PDB file of C-alpha atoms in Angstrom:
ATOM      1  CA  MET A1311     -29.646-121.717   2.533  1.00  0.00           C
ATOM      2  CA  SER A1312     -30.545-119.079   5.117  1.00  0.00           C
ATOM      3  CA  ASP A1313     -33.033-119.783   7.789  1.00  0.00           C
ATOM      4  CA  ILE A1314     -34.616-116.438   6.953  1.00  0.00           C
ATOM      5  CA  LEU A1315     -35.127-115.581   3.225  1.00  0.00           C
ATOM      6  CA  GLU A1316     -35.476-111.964   2.349  1.00  0.00           C
ATOM      7  CA  HIS A1317     -36.911-111.018  -1.059  1.00  0.00           C
ATOM      8  CA  ARG A1318     -37.888-107.715  -2.401  1.00  0.00           C
ATOM      9  CA  ASP A1319     -40.211-107.067  -5.321  1.00  0.00           C
ATOM     10  CA  GLY A1320     -42.633-104.241  -6.239  1.00  0.00           C
ATOM     11  CA  GLY A1321     -42.125-102.528  -2.995  1.00  0.00           C
ATOM     12  CA  VAL A1322     -42.720-105.635  -0.800  1.00  0.00           C
ATOM     13  CA  MET A1323     -40.048-106.988   1.436  1.00  0.00           C
ATOM     14  CA  THR A1324     -40.984-110.610   2.045  1.00  0.00           C
ATOM     15  CA  LEU A1325     -39.326-112.409   5.018  1.00  0.00           C
ATOM     16  CA  THR A1326     -39.818-116.290   4.849  1.00  0.00           C
ATOM     17  CA  LEU A1327     -39.183-118.586   7.830  1.00  0.00           C
ATOM     18  CA  ASN A1328     -37.042-121.244   5.972  1.00  0.00           C
ATOM     19  CA  ARG A1329     -36.234-123.846   8.612  1.00  0.00           C
ATOM     20  CA  LEU A1330     -38.649-126.450   7.645  1.00  0.00           C
ATOM     21  CA  ASP A1331     -36.687-129.447   8.900  1.00  0.00           C
ATOM     22  CA  ARG A1332     -37.225-127.986  12.463  1.00  0.00           C
ATOM     23  CA  LYS A1333     -40.761-126.705  11.697  1.00  0.00           C
ATOM     24  CA  ASN A1334     -39.554-123.201  11.280  1.00  0.00           C
ATOM     25  CA  SER A1335     -38.596-122.955  15.046  1.00  0.00           C
ATOM     26  CA  ILE A1336     -36.738-119.633  15.596  1.00  0.00           C
ATOM     27  CA  THR A1337     -33.159-119.386  16.952  1.00  0.00           C
ATOM     28  CA  ALA A1338     -31.507-116.329  18.398  1.00  0.00           C
ATOM     29  CA  ALA A1339     -29.827-115.940  15.056  1.00  0.00           C
ATOM     30  CA  MET A1340     -33.032-115.907  13.294  1.00  0.00           C
ATOM     31  CA  TYR A1341     -34.493-113.333  15.580  1.00  0.00           C
ATOM     32  CA  ALA A1342     -31.491-111.167  14.874  1.00  0.00           C
ATOM     33  CA  ALA A1343     -31.888-111.500  11.212  1.00  0.00           C
ATOM     34  CA  LEU A1344     -35.655-110.701  11.349  1.00  0.00           C
ATOM     35  CA  ALA A1345     -34.917-107.629  13.564  1.00  0.00           C
ATOM     36  CA  ASP A1346     -32.276-106.463  11.139  1.00  0.00           C
ATOM     37  CA  ALA A1347     -34.591-106.865   8.173  1.00  0.00           C
ATOM     38  CA  LEU A1348     -37.400-104.910   9.901  1.00  0.00           C
ATOM     39  CA  GLU A1349     -35.093-102.172  10.987  1.00  0.00           C
ATOM     40  CA  VAL A1350     -33.999-101.777   7.371  1.00  0.00           C
ATOM     41  CA  ALA A1351     -37.447-101.946   5.980  1.00  0.00           C
ATOM     42  CA  ALA A1352     -38.430 -99.094   8.392  1.00  0.00           C
ATOM     43  CA  GLN A1353     -35.731 -96.813   6.814  1.00  0.00           C
ATOM     44  CA  ASP A1354     -35.672 -97.889   3.171  1.00  0.00           C
ATOM     45  CA  ALA A1355     -37.860 -95.772   0.926  1.00  0.00           C
ATOM     46  CA  HIS A1356     -38.018 -98.732  -1.509  1.00  0.00           C
ATOM     47  CA  VAL A1357     -39.756-100.937   1.052  1.00  0.00           C
ATOM     48  CA  ARG A1358     -43.406 -99.956   1.147  1.00  0.00           C
ATOM     49  CA  THR A1359     -44.952-103.187   2.913  1.00  0.00           C
ATOM     50  CA  VAL A1360     -43.389-106.111   4.788  1.00  0.00           C
ATOM     51  CA  LEU A1361     -44.872-109.698   4.635  1.00  0.00           C
ATOM     52  CA  ILE A1362     -43.800-112.504   6.911  1.00  0.00           C
ATOM     53  CA  GLN A1363     -44.594-116.037   5.782  1.00  0.00           C
ATOM     54  CA  GLY A1364     -43.686-119.649   6.344  1.00  0.00           C
ATOM     55  CA  HIS A1365     -44.453-122.838   4.491  1.00  0.00           C
ATOM     56  CA  GLU A1366     -47.978-124.195   3.485  1.00  0.00           C
ATOM     57  CA  THR A1367     -47.480-126.985   6.143  1.00  0.00           C
ATOM     58  CA  VAL A1368     -46.078-124.935   9.053  1.00  0.00           C
ATOM     59  CA  PHE A1369     -45.708-121.231   9.976  1.00  0.00           C
ATOM     60  CA  CYS A1370     -43.701-121.471  13.090  1.00  0.00           C
ATOM     61  CA  ALA A1371     -43.128-123.902  15.886  1.00  0.00           C
ATOM     62  CA  GLY A1372     -42.084-121.113  18.305  1.00  0.00           C
ATOM     63  CA  ASN A1373     -38.657-120.929  19.970  1.00  0.00           C
ATOM     64  CA  ASP A1374     -36.029-123.604  19.134  1.00  0.00           C
ATOM     65  CA  ILE A1375     -35.868-124.913  22.753  1.00  0.00           C
ATOM     66  CA  ALA A1376     -32.251-126.183  22.524  1.00  0.00           C
ATOM     67  CA  ASP A1377     -31.006-122.919  21.142  1.00  0.00           C
ATOM     68  CA  PHE A1378     -33.276-121.015  23.620  1.00  0.00           C
ATOM     69  CA  LEU A1379     -31.736-122.818  26.553  1.00  0.00           C
ATOM     70  CA  GLU A1380     -28.218-122.120  25.379  1.00  0.00           C
ATOM     71  CA  GLN A1381     -28.889-118.414  24.577  1.00  0.00           C
ATOM     72  CA  PRO A1382     -31.794-117.373  26.959  1.00  0.00           C
ATOM     73  CA  PRO A1383     -33.080-113.685  26.488  1.00  0.00           C
ATOM     74  CA  ALA A1384     -31.348-112.174  29.605  1.00  0.00           C
ATOM     75  CA  HIS A1385     -31.668-108.586  28.654  1.00  0.00           C
ATOM     76  CA  GLN A1386     -33.702-106.274  26.589  1.00  0.00           C
ATOM     77  CA  ASP A1387     -31.134-106.091  23.902  1.00  0.00           C
ATOM     78  CA  ALA A1388     -31.516-109.880  23.223  1.00  0.00           C
ATOM     79  CA  PRO A1389     -32.496-110.666  19.493  1.00  0.00           C
ATOM     80  CA  VAL A1390     -36.010-111.763  20.423  1.00  0.00           C
ATOM     81  CA  PHE A1391     -36.754-108.469  22.253  1.00  0.00           C
ATOM     82  CA  ARG A1392     -35.020-106.355  19.375  1.00  0.00           C
ATOM     83  CA  PHE A1393     -37.461-108.273  16.907  1.00  0.00           C
ATOM     84  CA  LEU A1394     -40.483-107.613  19.028  1.00  0.00           C
ATOM     85  CA  ARG A1395     -39.735-103.971  19.336  1.00  0.00           C
ATOM     86  CA  ALA A1396     -39.138-103.729  15.483  1.00  0.00           C
ATOM     87  CA  LEU A1397     -42.504-105.518  14.995  1.00  0.00           C
ATOM     88  CA  ALA A1398     -44.389-103.104  17.302  1.00  0.00           C
ATOM     89  CA  THR A1399     -42.806 -99.937  15.918  1.00  0.00           C
ATOM     90  CA  LEU A1400     -42.834-100.504  12.154  1.00  0.00           C
ATOM     91  CA  GLU A1401     -44.908 -97.687  10.740  1.00  0.00           C
ATOM     92  CA  LYS A1402     -45.287 -99.437   7.232  1.00  0.00           C
ATOM     93  CA  PRO A1403     -47.974-102.057   6.658  1.00  0.00           C
ATOM     94  CA  LEU A1404     -47.083-105.395   8.086  1.00  0.00           C
ATOM     95  CA  LEU A1405     -48.834-108.555   6.795  1.00  0.00           C
ATOM     96  CA  ALA A1406     -48.558-112.242   7.701  1.00  0.00           C
ATOM     97  CA  ALA A1407     -49.411-115.438   5.894  1.00  0.00           C
ATOM     98  CA  VAL A1408     -49.976-118.394   8.204  1.00  0.00           C
ATOM     99  CA  ALA A1409     -50.432-122.037   7.357  1.00  0.00           C
ATOM    100  CA  GLY A1410     -50.134-124.896   9.831  1.00  0.00           C
ATOM    101  CA  PRO A1411     -48.979-124.631  13.294  1.00  0.00           C
ATOM    102  CA  ALA A1412     -48.406-121.161  14.787  1.00  0.00           C
ATOM    103  CA  VAL A1413     -46.904-121.805  18.189  1.00  0.00           C
ATOM    104  CA  GLY A1414     -45.901-119.146  20.794  1.00  0.00           C
ATOM    105  CA  ILE A1415     -44.241-116.258  19.112  1.00  0.00           C
ATOM    106  CA  GLY A1416     -45.689-117.666  15.887  1.00  0.00           C
ATOM    107  CA  THR A1417     -49.043-116.480  17.172  1.00  0.00           C
ATOM    108  CA  THR A1418     -48.131-113.429  19.266  1.00  0.00           C
ATOM    109  CA  LEU A1419     -46.198-111.801  16.375  1.00  0.00           C
ATOM    110  CA  LEU A1420     -49.490-111.615  14.552  1.00  0.00           C
ATOM    111  CA  LEU A1421     -50.968-109.257  17.103  1.00  0.00           C
ATOM    112  CA  HIS A1422     -48.599-106.589  15.635  1.00  0.00           C
ATOM    113  CA  CYS A1423     -49.531-107.316  11.977  1.00  0.00           C
ATOM    114  CA  ASP A1424     -52.092-105.184  10.084  1.00  0.00           C
ATOM    115  CA  LEU A1425     -53.477-107.993   7.909  1.00  0.00           C
ATOM    116  CA  VAL A1426     -53.210-111.721   8.555  1.00  0.00           C
ATOM    117  CA  TYR A1427     -54.222-114.437   6.099  1.00  0.00           C
ATOM    118  CA  ALA A1428     -54.653-118.056   7.305  1.00  0.00           C
ATOM    119  CA  GLY A1429     -54.761-121.483   5.730  1.00  0.00           C
ATOM    120  CA  ASP A1430     -57.554-123.584   6.836  1.00  0.00           C
ATOM    121  CA  ASN A1431     -54.995-125.876   8.388  1.00  0.00           C
ATOM    122  CA  ALA A1432     -53.578-123.119  10.663  1.00  0.00           C
ATOM    123  CA  ALA A1433     -53.460-123.907  14.455  1.00  0.00           C
ATOM    124  CA  PHE A1434     -52.558-121.201  16.866  1.00  0.00           C
ATOM    125  CA  SER A1435     -51.256-121.780  20.365  1.00  0.00           C
ATOM    126  CA  MET A1436     -49.635-119.734  23.149  1.00  0.00           C
ATOM    127  CA  PRO A1437     -48.456-122.604  25.615  1.00  0.00           C
ATOM    128  CA  PHE A1438     -46.350-120.161  27.846  1.00  0.00           C
ATOM    129  CA  VAL A1439     -48.089-121.330  31.110  1.00  0.00           C
ATOM    130  CA  ASN A1440     -47.362-124.949  30.106  1.00  0.00           C
ATOM    131  CA  LEU A1441     -43.655-124.110  29.997  1.00  0.00           C
ATOM    132  CA  GLY A1442     -43.652-122.415  33.368  1.00  0.00           C
ATOM    133  CA  LEU A1443     -43.464-118.940  31.691  1.00  0.00           C
ATOM    134  CA  CYS A1444     -45.563-115.958  31.036  1.00  0.00           C
ATOM    135  CA  PRO A1445     -46.928-114.257  27.964  1.00  0.00           C
ATOM    136  CA  GLU A1446     -44.709-112.152  25.658  1.00  0.00           C
ATOM    137  CA  ALA A1447     -44.867-109.671  22.718  1.00  0.00           C
ATOM    138  CA  ALA A1448     -47.334-107.589  24.703  1.00  0.00           C
ATOM    139  CA  SER A1449     -49.886-110.379  24.341  1.00  0.00           C
ATOM    140  CA  SER A1450     -51.049-109.874  27.977  1.00  0.00           C
ATOM    141  CA  LEU A1451     -52.282-106.430  26.759  1.00  0.00           C
ATOM    142  CA  LEU A1452     -53.226-107.217  23.210  1.00  0.00           C
ATOM    143  CA  LEU A1453     -55.066-110.499  23.419  1.00  0.00           C
ATOM    144  CA  PRO A1454     -57.715-109.496  26.007  1.00  0.00           C
ATOM    145  CA  ALA A1455     -58.285-106.319  23.856  1.00  0.00           C
ATOM    146  CA  MET A1456     -58.856-108.311  20.742  1.00  0.00           C
ATOM    147  CA  PHE A1457     -60.423-111.442  22.155  1.00  0.00           C
ATOM    148  CA  GLY A1458     -62.178-110.296  25.326  1.00  0.00           C
ATOM    149  CA  HIS A1459     -60.972-111.514  28.753  1.00  0.00           C
ATOM    150  CA  HIS A1460     -62.648-114.957  28.687  1.00  0.00           C
ATOM    151  CA  ARG A1461     -61.264-116.039  25.369  1.00  0.00           C
ATOM    152  CA  ALA A1462     -57.860-114.526  25.989  1.00  0.00           C
ATOM    153  CA  ALA A1463     -57.743-116.413  29.417  1.00  0.00           C
ATOM    154  CA  GLU A1464     -58.642-119.635  27.681  1.00  0.00           C
ATOM    155  CA  ALA A1465     -55.845-119.167  25.138  1.00  0.00           C
ATOM    156  CA  LEU A1466     -53.316-118.033  27.515  1.00  0.00           C
ATOM    157  CA  LEU A1467     -53.948-120.043  30.672  1.00  0.00           C
ATOM    158  CA  LEU A1468     -54.793-123.432  29.025  1.00  0.00           C
ATOM    159  CA  GLY A1469     -52.381-122.890  26.095  1.00  0.00           C
ATOM    160  CA  GLU A1470     -54.581-125.155  23.897  1.00  0.00           C
ATOM    161  CA  PRO A1471     -54.679-124.741  20.090  1.00  0.00           C
ATOM    162  CA  PHE A1472     -57.418-122.851  18.414  1.00  0.00           C
ATOM    163  CA  PHE A1473     -58.012-122.943  14.614  1.00  0.00           C
ATOM    164  CA  ALA A1474     -58.443-120.744  11.593  1.00  0.00           C
ATOM    165  CA  GLU A1475     -62.085-120.172  11.641  1.00  0.00           C
ATOM    166  CA  ALA A1476     -61.993-119.359  15.502  1.00  0.00           C
ATOM    167  CA  ALA A1477     -59.088-116.884  14.916  1.00  0.00           C
ATOM    168  CA  MET A1478     -61.118-115.115  12.139  1.00  0.00           C
ATOM    169  CA  GLU A1479     -64.074-114.908  14.523  1.00  0.00           C
ATOM    170  CA  VAL A1480     -62.070-112.988  17.167  1.00  0.00           C
ATOM    171  CA  GLY A1481     -60.257-110.737  14.721  1.00  0.00           C
ATOM    172  CA  LEU A1482     -56.789-112.296  14.677  1.00  0.00           C
ATOM    173  CA  VAL A1483     -57.197-113.389  10.958  1.00  0.00           C
ATOM    174  CA  ASN A1484     -58.709-111.473   8.052  1.00  0.00           C
ATOM    175  CA  ARG A1485     -59.399-114.332   5.821  1.00  0.00           C
ATOM    176  CA  VAL A1486     -59.171-118.227   5.638  1.00  0.00           C
ATOM    177  CA  LEU A1487     -57.869-119.773   2.424  1.00  0.00           C
ATOM    178  CA  PRO A1488     -56.597-123.215   1.160  1.00  0.00           C
ATOM    179  CA  PRO A1489     -52.976-123.578   2.500  1.00  0.00           C
ATOM    180  CA  THR A1490     -51.442-123.700  -0.827  1.00  0.00           C
ATOM    181  CA  GLU A1491     -53.050-120.223  -1.760  1.00  0.00           C
ATOM    182  CA  VAL A1492     -52.145-118.333   1.495  1.00  0.00           C
ATOM    183  CA  ASN A1493     -48.687-116.974   0.658  1.00  0.00           C
ATOM    184  CA  ALA A1494     -49.674-115.872  -2.930  1.00  0.00           C
ATOM    185  CA  TYR A1495     -52.857-114.260  -1.702  1.00  0.00           C
ATOM    186  CA  ALA A1496     -51.056-112.338   0.954  1.00  0.00           C
ATOM    187  CA  GLN A1497     -48.342-111.372  -1.560  1.00  0.00           C
ATOM    188  CA  ALA A1498     -51.129-109.923  -3.734  1.00  0.00           C
ATOM    189  CA  GLN A1499     -52.671-107.855  -0.883  1.00  0.00           C
ATOM    190  CA  ALA A1500     -49.153-106.535  -0.101  1.00  0.00           C
ATOM    191  CA  ARG A1501     -48.720-105.380  -3.634  1.00  0.00           C
ATOM    192  CA  LYS A1502     -52.098-103.615  -3.535  1.00  0.00           C
ATOM    193  CA  LEU A1503     -50.868-101.731  -0.431  1.00  0.00           C
ATOM    194  CA  SER A1504     -47.510-101.061  -2.070  1.00  0.00           C
ATOM    195  CA  ALA A1505     -49.333 -99.284  -4.900  1.00  0.00           C
ATOM    196  CA  LYS A1506     -51.092 -96.826  -2.522  1.00  0.00           C
ATOM    197  CA  PRO A1507     -49.432 -93.586  -1.270  1.00  0.00           C
ATOM    198  CA  LEU A1508     -46.988 -94.597   1.437  1.00  0.00           C
ATOM    199  CA  SER A1509     -47.519 -91.390   3.371  1.00  0.00           C
ATOM    200  CA  SER A1510     -51.229 -92.061   3.720  1.00  0.00           C
ATOM    201  CA  LEU A1511     -50.736 -95.653   4.706  1.00  0.00           C
ATOM    202  CA  MET A1512     -48.123 -94.801   7.347  1.00  0.00           C
ATOM    203  CA  VAL A1513     -50.270 -91.877   8.837  1.00  0.00           C
ATOM    204  CA  THR A1514     -53.400 -94.082   8.780  1.00  0.00           C
ATOM    205  CA  LYS A1515     -51.453 -96.852  10.630  1.00  0.00           C
ATOM    206  CA  ARG A1516     -49.991 -94.379  13.167  1.00  0.00           C
ATOM    207  CA  LEU A1517     -53.428 -92.931  13.944  1.00  0.00           C
ATOM    208  CA  MET A1518     -54.799 -96.275  14.464  1.00  0.00           C
ATOM    209  CA  LYS A1519     -52.105 -97.290  16.922  1.00  0.00           C
ATOM    210  CA  ARG A1520     -51.352 -94.061  18.653  1.00  0.00           C
ATOM    211  CA  HIS A1521     -53.217 -94.650  21.773  1.00  0.00           C
ATOM    212  CA  GLN A1522     -51.743 -97.927  22.575  1.00  0.00           C
ATOM    213  CA  GLN A1523     -48.117 -97.620  21.262  1.00  0.00           C
ATOM    214  CA  ALA A1524     -46.676 -96.651  24.724  1.00  0.00           C
ATOM    215  CA  GLN A1525     -48.675 -99.233  26.482  1.00  0.00           C
ATOM    216  CA  VAL A1526     -47.503-101.956  24.054  1.00  0.00           C
ATOM    217  CA  LEU A1527     -43.819-101.091  24.568  1.00  0.00           C
ATOM    218  CA  SER A1528     -44.244-100.929  28.314  1.00  0.00           C
ATOM    219  CA  ALA A1529     -46.051-104.303  28.354  1.00  0.00           C
ATOM    220  CA  MET A1530     -43.244-105.855  26.220  1.00  0.00           C
ATOM    221  CA  ALA A1531     -40.601-104.466  28.615  1.00  0.00           C
ATOM    222  CA  GLU A1532     -42.499-105.802  31.735  1.00  0.00           C
ATOM    223  CA  GLU A1533     -43.253-109.162  30.186  1.00  0.00           C
ATOM    224  CA  GLY A1534     -39.652-109.469  29.150  1.00  0.00           C
ATOM    225  CA  GLU A1535     -38.223-108.890  32.625  1.00  0.00           C
ATOM    226  CA  VAL A1536     -40.798-111.373  34.136  1.00  0.00           C
ATOM    227  CA  PHE A1537     -40.201-114.006  31.407  1.00  0.00           C
ATOM    228  CA  ALA A1538     -36.336-113.774  31.935  1.00  0.00           C
ATOM    229  CA  ARG A1539     -36.779-114.315  35.614  1.00  0.00           C
ATOM    230  CA  MET A1540     -39.198-117.126  35.263  1.00  0.00           C
ATOM    231  CA  LEU A1541     -36.850-118.999  32.884  1.00  0.00           C
ATOM    232  CA  ARG A1542     -34.520-119.463  35.930  1.00  0.00           C
ATOM    233  CA  GLU A1543     -37.307-120.733  38.254  1.00  0.00           C
ATOM    234  CA  PRO A1544     -38.174-124.390  38.909  1.00  0.00           C
ATOM    235  CA  ALA A1545     -41.364-124.595  36.887  1.00  0.00           C
ATOM    236  CA  ALA A1546     -39.589-123.561  33.689  1.00  0.00           C
ATOM    237  CA  LYS A1547     -36.703-125.971  34.445  1.00  0.00           C
ATOM    238  CA  GLU A1548     -39.103-128.858  34.840  1.00  0.00           C
ATOM    239  CA  ALA A1549     -41.048-127.898  31.752  1.00  0.00           C
ATOM    240  CA  PHE A1550     -37.963-127.701  29.556  1.00  0.00           C
ATOM    241  CA  GLY A1551     -36.134-130.727  31.131  1.00  0.00           C
ATOM    242  CA  ALA A1552     -39.235-132.696  30.492  1.00  0.00           C
ATOM    243  CA  PHE A1553     -39.415-131.501  26.834  1.00  0.00           C
ATOM    244  CA  MET A1554     -35.770-132.394  26.235  1.00  0.00           C
ATOM    245  CA  GLU A1555     -36.301-135.827  27.910  1.00  0.00           C
ATOM    246  CA  LYS A1556     -39.591-136.361  26.014  1.00  0.00           C
ATOM    247  CA  ARG A1557     -41.584-137.023  29.207  1.00  0.00           C
ATOM    248  CA  LYS A1558     -44.619-135.333  30.929  1.00  0.00           C
ATOM    249  CA  PRO A1559     -43.619-132.552  33.126  1.00  0.00           C
ATOM    250  CA  ASP A1560     -44.501-132.859  36.983  1.00  0.00           C
ATOM    251  CA  PHE A1561     -45.574-129.474  38.272  1.00  0.00           C
ATOM    252  CA  SER A1562     -46.759-130.818  41.673  1.00  0.00           C
ATOM    253  CA  GLY A1563     -45.735-128.378  44.404  1.00  0.00           C
ATOM    254  CA  LEU A1564     -44.672-125.720  41.864  1.00  0.00           C
TER     255      LEU A1564
END
């Protein structure tokens, strides 16, 4: 079966991360499939809302490290950057259902969603610094705006997990539910939206985002350039080497 499942029903395009044996870690091929689907959704009049979901035990463990090292995002046309731009520019309502771990991009992609529903087992983390890297997906811009500087700094500089209730408190999550109910609840909300006039939904979303759209795309591009450079630097090499060798990284002097 595909690592990304696409299902359409009642105007809702549901994209399911379907790589449970690898905790839904994302490969370059998966980023390409997600980007393709979002680009189609943007143009297809039969798609009125988009929902991204995982499994009740895990949403996304971030990048697949081995695949990431083999195919690093060296330019702005890399699949991950295509996916991020498609997220940021989708004019139709975008929802997410999150249960279990949501690591790295598993958390930052939520900053571009309009509605996010979480299981009470959800654990969000952005451990970029711990990997010798920098934030991505415009999270350096959007996270302080949503969380406030101090909470954003705690999330991005320490990279430690925070949980569903805390995510709801800072506005990242709309509602917390039992993990077995999250996907179905998000699907029901997506269907509610799909029954409304699409033109009104799109205009409303556009008006809410009009002041930050250019900033978001600019932040994504800048972060992407820095991210690609930092991948080649000693701290990231040590972090990824330690991960692959299952040891604690040594950042002394870095």
